[in-house]
Coordinates of C-alpha atoms and ligand atoms in Angstrom, one line a residue:
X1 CA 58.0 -92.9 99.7
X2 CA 54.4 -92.4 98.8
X3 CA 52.0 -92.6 101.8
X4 CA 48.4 -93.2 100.5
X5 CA 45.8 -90.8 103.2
X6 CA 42.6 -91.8 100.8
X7 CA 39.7 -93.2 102.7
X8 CA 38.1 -95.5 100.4
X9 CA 34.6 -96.3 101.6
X10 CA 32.5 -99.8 100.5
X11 CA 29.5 -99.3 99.4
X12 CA 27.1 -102.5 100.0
X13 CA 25.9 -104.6 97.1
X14 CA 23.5 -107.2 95.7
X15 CA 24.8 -110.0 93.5
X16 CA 23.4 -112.9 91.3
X17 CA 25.8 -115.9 91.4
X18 CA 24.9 -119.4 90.0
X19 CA 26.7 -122.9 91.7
X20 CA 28.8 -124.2 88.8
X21 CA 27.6 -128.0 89.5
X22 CA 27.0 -128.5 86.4
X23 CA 30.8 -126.9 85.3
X24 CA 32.5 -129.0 82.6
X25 CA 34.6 -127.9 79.5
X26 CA 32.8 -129.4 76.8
X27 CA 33.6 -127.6 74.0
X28 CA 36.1 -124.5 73.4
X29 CA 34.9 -121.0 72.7
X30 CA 37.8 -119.1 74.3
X31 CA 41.3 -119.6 74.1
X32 CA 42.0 -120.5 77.9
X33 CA 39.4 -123.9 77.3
X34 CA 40.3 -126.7 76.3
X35 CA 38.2 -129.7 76.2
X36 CA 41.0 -132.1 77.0
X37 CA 42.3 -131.0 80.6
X38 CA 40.4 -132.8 83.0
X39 CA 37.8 -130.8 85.3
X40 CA 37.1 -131.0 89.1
X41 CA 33.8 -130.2 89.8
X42 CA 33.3 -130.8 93.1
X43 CA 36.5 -128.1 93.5
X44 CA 35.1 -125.7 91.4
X45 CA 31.9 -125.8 94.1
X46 CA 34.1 -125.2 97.0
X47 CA 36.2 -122.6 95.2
X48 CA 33.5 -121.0 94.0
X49 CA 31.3 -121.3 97.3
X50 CA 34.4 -119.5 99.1
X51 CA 33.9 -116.5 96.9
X52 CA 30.4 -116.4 97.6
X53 CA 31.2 -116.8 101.4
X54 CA 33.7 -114.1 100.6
X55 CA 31.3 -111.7 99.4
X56 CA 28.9 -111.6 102.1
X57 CA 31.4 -111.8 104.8
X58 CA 31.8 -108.4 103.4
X59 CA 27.9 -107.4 103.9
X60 CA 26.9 -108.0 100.5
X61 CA 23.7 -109.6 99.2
X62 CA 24.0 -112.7 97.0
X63 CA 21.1 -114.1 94.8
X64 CA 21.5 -117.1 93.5
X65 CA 20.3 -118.5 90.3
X66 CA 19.7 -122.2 90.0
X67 CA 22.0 -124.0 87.9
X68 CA 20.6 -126.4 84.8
X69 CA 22.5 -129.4 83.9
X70 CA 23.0 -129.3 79.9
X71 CA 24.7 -125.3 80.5
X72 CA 28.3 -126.0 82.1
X73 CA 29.1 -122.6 81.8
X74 CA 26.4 -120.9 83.8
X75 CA 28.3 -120.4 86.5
X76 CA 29.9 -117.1 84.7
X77 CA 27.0 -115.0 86.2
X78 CA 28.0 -112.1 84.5
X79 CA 26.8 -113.1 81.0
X80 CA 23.2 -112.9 81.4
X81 CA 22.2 -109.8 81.4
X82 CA 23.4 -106.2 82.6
X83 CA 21.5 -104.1 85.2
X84 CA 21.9 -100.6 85.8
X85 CA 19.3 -98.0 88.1
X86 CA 16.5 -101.2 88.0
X87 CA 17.0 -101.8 84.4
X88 CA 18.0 -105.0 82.9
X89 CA 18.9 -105.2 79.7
X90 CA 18.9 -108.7 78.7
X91 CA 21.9 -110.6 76.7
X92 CA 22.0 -112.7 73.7
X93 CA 25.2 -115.1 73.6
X94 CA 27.3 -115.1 70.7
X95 CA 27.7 -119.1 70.6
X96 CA 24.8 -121.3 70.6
X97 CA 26.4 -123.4 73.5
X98 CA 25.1 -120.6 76.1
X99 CA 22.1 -119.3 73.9
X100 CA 19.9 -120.9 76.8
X101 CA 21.3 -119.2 79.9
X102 CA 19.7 -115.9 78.8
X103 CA 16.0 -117.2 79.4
X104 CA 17.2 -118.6 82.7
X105 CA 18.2 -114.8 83.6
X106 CA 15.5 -113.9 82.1
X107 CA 13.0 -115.6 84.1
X108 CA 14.8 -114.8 87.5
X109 CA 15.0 -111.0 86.3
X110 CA 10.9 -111.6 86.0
X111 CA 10.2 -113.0 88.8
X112 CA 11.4 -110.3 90.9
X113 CA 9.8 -107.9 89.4
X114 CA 12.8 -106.0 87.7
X115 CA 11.9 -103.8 84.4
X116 CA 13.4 -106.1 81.8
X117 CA 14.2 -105.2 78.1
X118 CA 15.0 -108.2 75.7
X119 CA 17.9 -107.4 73.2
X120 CA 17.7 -107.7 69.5
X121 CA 21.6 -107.6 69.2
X122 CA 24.1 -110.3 70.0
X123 CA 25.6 -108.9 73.8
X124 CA 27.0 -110.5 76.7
X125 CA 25.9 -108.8 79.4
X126 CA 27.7 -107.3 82.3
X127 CA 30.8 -109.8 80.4
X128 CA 31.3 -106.8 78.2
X129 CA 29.6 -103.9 80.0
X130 CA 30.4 -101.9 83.1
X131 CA 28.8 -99.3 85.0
X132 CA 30.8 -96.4 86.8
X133 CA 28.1 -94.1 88.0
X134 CA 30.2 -91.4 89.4
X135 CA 32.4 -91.1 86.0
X136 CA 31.0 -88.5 83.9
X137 CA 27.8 -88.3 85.6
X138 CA 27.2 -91.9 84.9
X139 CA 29.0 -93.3 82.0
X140 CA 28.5 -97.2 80.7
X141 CA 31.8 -98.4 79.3
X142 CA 31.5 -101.5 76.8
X143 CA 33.4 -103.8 74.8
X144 CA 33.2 -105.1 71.4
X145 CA 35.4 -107.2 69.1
X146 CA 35.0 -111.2 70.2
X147 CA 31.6 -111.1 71.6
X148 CA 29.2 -108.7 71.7
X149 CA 28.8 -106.8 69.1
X150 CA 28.9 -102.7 68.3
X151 CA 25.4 -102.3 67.5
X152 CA 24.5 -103.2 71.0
X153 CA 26.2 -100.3 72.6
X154 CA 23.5 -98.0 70.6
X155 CA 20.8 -100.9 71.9
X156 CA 21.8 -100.5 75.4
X157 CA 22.5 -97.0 75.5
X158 CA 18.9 -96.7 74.4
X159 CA 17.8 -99.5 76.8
X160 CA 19.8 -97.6 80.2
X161 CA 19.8 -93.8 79.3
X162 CA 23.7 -93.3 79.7
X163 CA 26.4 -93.0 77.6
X164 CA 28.0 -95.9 76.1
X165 CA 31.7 -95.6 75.4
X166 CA 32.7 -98.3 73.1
X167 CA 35.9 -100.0 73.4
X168 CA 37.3 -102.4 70.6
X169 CA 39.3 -105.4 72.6
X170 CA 42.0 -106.7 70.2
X171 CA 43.3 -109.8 72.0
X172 CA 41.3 -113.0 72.1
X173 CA 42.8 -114.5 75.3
X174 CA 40.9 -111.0 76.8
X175 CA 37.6 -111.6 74.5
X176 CA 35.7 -109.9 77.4
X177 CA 35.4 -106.2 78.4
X178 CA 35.6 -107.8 82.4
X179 CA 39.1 -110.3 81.4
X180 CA 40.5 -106.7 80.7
X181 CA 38.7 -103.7 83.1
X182 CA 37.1 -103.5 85.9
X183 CA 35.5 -100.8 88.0
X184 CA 37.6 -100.0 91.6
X185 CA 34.2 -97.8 92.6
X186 CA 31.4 -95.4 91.5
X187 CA 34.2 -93.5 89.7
X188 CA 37.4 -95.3 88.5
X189 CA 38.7 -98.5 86.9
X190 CA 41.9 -100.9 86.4
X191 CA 42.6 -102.0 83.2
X192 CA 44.9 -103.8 81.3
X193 CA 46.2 -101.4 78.0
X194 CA 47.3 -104.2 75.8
X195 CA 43.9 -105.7 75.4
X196 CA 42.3 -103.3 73.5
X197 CA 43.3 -101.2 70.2
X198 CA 45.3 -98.0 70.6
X199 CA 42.3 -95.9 70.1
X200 CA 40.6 -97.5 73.3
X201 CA 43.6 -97.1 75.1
X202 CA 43.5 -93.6 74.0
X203 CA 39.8 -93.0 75.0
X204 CA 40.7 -94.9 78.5
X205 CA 43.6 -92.5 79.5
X206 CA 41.5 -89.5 78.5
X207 CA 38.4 -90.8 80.3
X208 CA 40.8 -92.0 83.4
X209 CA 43.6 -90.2 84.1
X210 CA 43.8 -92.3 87.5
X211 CA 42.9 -95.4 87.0
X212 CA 45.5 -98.5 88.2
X213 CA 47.0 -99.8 85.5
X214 CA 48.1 -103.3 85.0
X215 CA 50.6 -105.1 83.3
X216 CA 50.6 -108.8 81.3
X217 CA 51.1 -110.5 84.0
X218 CA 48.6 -109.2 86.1
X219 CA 46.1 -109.7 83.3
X220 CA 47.4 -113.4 82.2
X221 CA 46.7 -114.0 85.9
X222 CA 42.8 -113.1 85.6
X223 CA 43.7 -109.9 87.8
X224 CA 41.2 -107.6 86.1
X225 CA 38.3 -109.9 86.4
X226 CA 37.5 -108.8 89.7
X227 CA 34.2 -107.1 92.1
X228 CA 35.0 -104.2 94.0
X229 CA 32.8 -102.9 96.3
X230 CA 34.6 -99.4 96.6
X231 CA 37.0 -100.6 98.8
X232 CA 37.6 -104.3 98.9
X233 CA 38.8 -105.6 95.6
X234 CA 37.8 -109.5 95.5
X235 CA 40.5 -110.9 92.8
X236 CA 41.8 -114.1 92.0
X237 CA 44.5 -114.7 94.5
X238 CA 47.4 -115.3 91.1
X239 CA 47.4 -111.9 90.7
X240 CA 49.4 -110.8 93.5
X241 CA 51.4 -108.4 91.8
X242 CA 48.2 -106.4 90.7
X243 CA 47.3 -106.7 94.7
X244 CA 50.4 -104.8 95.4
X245 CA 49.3 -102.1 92.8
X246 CA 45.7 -101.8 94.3
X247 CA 47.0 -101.6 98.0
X248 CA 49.3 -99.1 96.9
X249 CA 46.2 -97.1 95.6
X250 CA 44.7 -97.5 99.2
X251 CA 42.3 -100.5 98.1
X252 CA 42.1 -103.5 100.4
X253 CA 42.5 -106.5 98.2
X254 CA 41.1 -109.8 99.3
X255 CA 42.5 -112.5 97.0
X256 CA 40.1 -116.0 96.4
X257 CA 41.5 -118.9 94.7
X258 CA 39.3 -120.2 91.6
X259 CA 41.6 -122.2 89.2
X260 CA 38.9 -124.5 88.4
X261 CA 36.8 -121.9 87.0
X262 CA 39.8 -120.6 85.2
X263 CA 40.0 -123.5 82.8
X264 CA 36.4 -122.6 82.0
X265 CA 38.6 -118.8 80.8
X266 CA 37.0 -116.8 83.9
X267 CA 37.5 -115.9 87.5
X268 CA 35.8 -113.6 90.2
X269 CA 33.9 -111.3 88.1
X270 CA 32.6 -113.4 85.7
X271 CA 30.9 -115.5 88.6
X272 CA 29.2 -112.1 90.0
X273 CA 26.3 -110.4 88.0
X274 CA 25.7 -106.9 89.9
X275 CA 22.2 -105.5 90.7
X276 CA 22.2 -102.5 90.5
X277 CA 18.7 -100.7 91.8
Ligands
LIG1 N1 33.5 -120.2 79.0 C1 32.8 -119.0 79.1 C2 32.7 -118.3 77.7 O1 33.7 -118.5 76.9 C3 33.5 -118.0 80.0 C4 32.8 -116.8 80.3 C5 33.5 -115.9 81.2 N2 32.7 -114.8 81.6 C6 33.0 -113.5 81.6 N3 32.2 -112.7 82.1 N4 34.2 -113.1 81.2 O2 31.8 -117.7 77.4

C-alpha cells in the first residue's frame, strides 16, 4: 500500500461569486441545458449559498457581485473576466445571451480599483483560463475550441506577461477549459484526457507529469470543475470517485451538492472567479 507523507498547505483566497436569483434555462448554449427541464431557483440559492458558506468556512474571502435580472446565467462567476498578479483581463462572451455580464464585471473590477484591460477577442474568462503560478515559473494554461477563441491566448498573454499554453478541447459536453482542468495548487492540476485533442493531452503529460488524472465518469460528474485552495479541493459532491483519487494524492476534498446549477452545464468552479493580487 501507498502511504501519502505530503503536507499540502492552503493558501487563503479572495473570490467573486454572484447569487443565481435570477438562474433560469432560457435558452441552450451547451449541451447539458435544456430549456424544457424545469428549474428551482430558490434551490439553486441554497445550493449555491452552501458553497459560498463552504468557502469561507475555510478562511477565504468572497466578493459578491450583484445579480441582474434579464442574465440567468450570471451566476457562473467565472466567465467574466480572468485576473492574474492585479490584472484583469476582461472577457467577451461568445453568445449574445451573456454579452452583458462582461460590463457588469467590468464595472465591479473598476470600482475597486483593479488595473483592467478590455479584450478585442471573443474569451471567456477564467471559464477557459487557469493560472498555476508555481508551474514553470508561472505559466497560464487556456482553452480554445467551443468558446473562446485562439487569438485570445496571444491577447492575454500580452495582457498578463506569462505564457499561455493553448489547449484545443474537442468535446462539447466539456466546451470549457474549467468542465475539463483544474488547478490542485500554485503548481499542479487534474484533468480529464478525453476532453481535449491528442496533441493537448500530449502537451499536458509533458507539462505535468503528476497531475491526478481523471476518468469519464469523474468528468460526466462535473469533478473537474472545482476550487482548490492548495489543499481543500471544493467539488461537486457526484464525483466521489475523483474524491477518492484526490485523497489518495493527500488533498482534503470537501464535496458541495449543486445539481441545480448543473442544469445550467456548471458546478463549483464556474460559480468562483479568483482574485488573484
Ligand atoms: N450556461 C453557461 C454557459 O453555457 C454555463 C457556464 C459555465 N461556466 C463555466 N465556467 N464553465 O455559458
Amino acid at each position: 500500500m501507498v502511504t501519502v507523507n505530503q503536507q499540502r498547505v492552503p493558501r487563503k483566497r479572495t473570490y467573486l461569486m454572484c447569487s443565481p436569483e435570477h438562474f433560469a434555462v432560457e435558452y441552450a448554449i451547451n449541451p447539458w441545458m435544456d430549456v424544457t427541464m424545469p428549474v428551482d431557483p430558490e434551490l439553486a440559492v441554497k445550493q449555491w449559498d452552501r458553497l459560498r458558506e463552504t468557502l469561507v468556512g475555510l478562511g477565504h474571502e468572497v466578493h459578491l457581485l450583484t445579480p441582474e435580472p434579464g442574465l440567468p446565467d450570471m451566476v457562473f462567476a467565472a466567465n467574466g473576466a480572468f485576473v492574474v498578479d492585479g490584472t484583469v483581463y476582461g472577457a467577451q462572451f461568445m453568445h449574445e445571451q451573456r454579452a452583458a455580464e462582461a460590463a457588469a464585471h467590468r464595472a465591479f473590477y473598476e470600482s475597486q480599483g483593479w488595473r483592467f484591460i478590455a479584450p478585442s477577442e471573443t474569451n471567456e474568462g477564467e471559464g477557459d483560463f487557469a493560472y498555476l503560478p508555481e508551474a514553470h515559473g508561472g505559466l497560464i494554461l487556456a482553452g480554445h475550441g467551443f468558446r473562446t477563441e485562439l487569438p485570445a491566448h496571444a491577447e492575454a498573454q500580452e495582457a498578463l506577461a506569462r505564457p499561455v499554453v493553448s489547449l484545443r478541447l474537442v468535446d462539447p459536453r466539456f466546451y470549457h477549459l474549467d468542465v475539463a482542468l483544474a488547478s490542485l495548487d500554485d503548481g499542479n492540476i487534474v484533468y480529464y484526457p478525453g476532453a481535449f485533442s491528442a496533441a493537448s493531452q500530449k502537451v499536458l503529460a509533458q507539462l505535468f507529469p503528476d497531475a491526478v488524472v481523471a476518468d469519464d465518469g469523474d468528468a460526466l460528474a462535473f469533478g473537474l470543475n472545482l476550487v482548490s485552495d492548495g489543499r481543500n479541493v471544493v467539488l461537486n459532491s457526484e464525483a466521489s470517485r475523483l474524491a477518492g483519487k484526490l485523497k489518495a494524492a493527500g488533498y482534503t476534498p470537501v464535496p458541495v451538492e449543486l445539481a441545480e446549477l448543473k442544469k445550467g452545464g456548471g458546478s463549483v468552479k464556474c460559480c468562483v472567479a479568483e482574485l488573484r493580487h
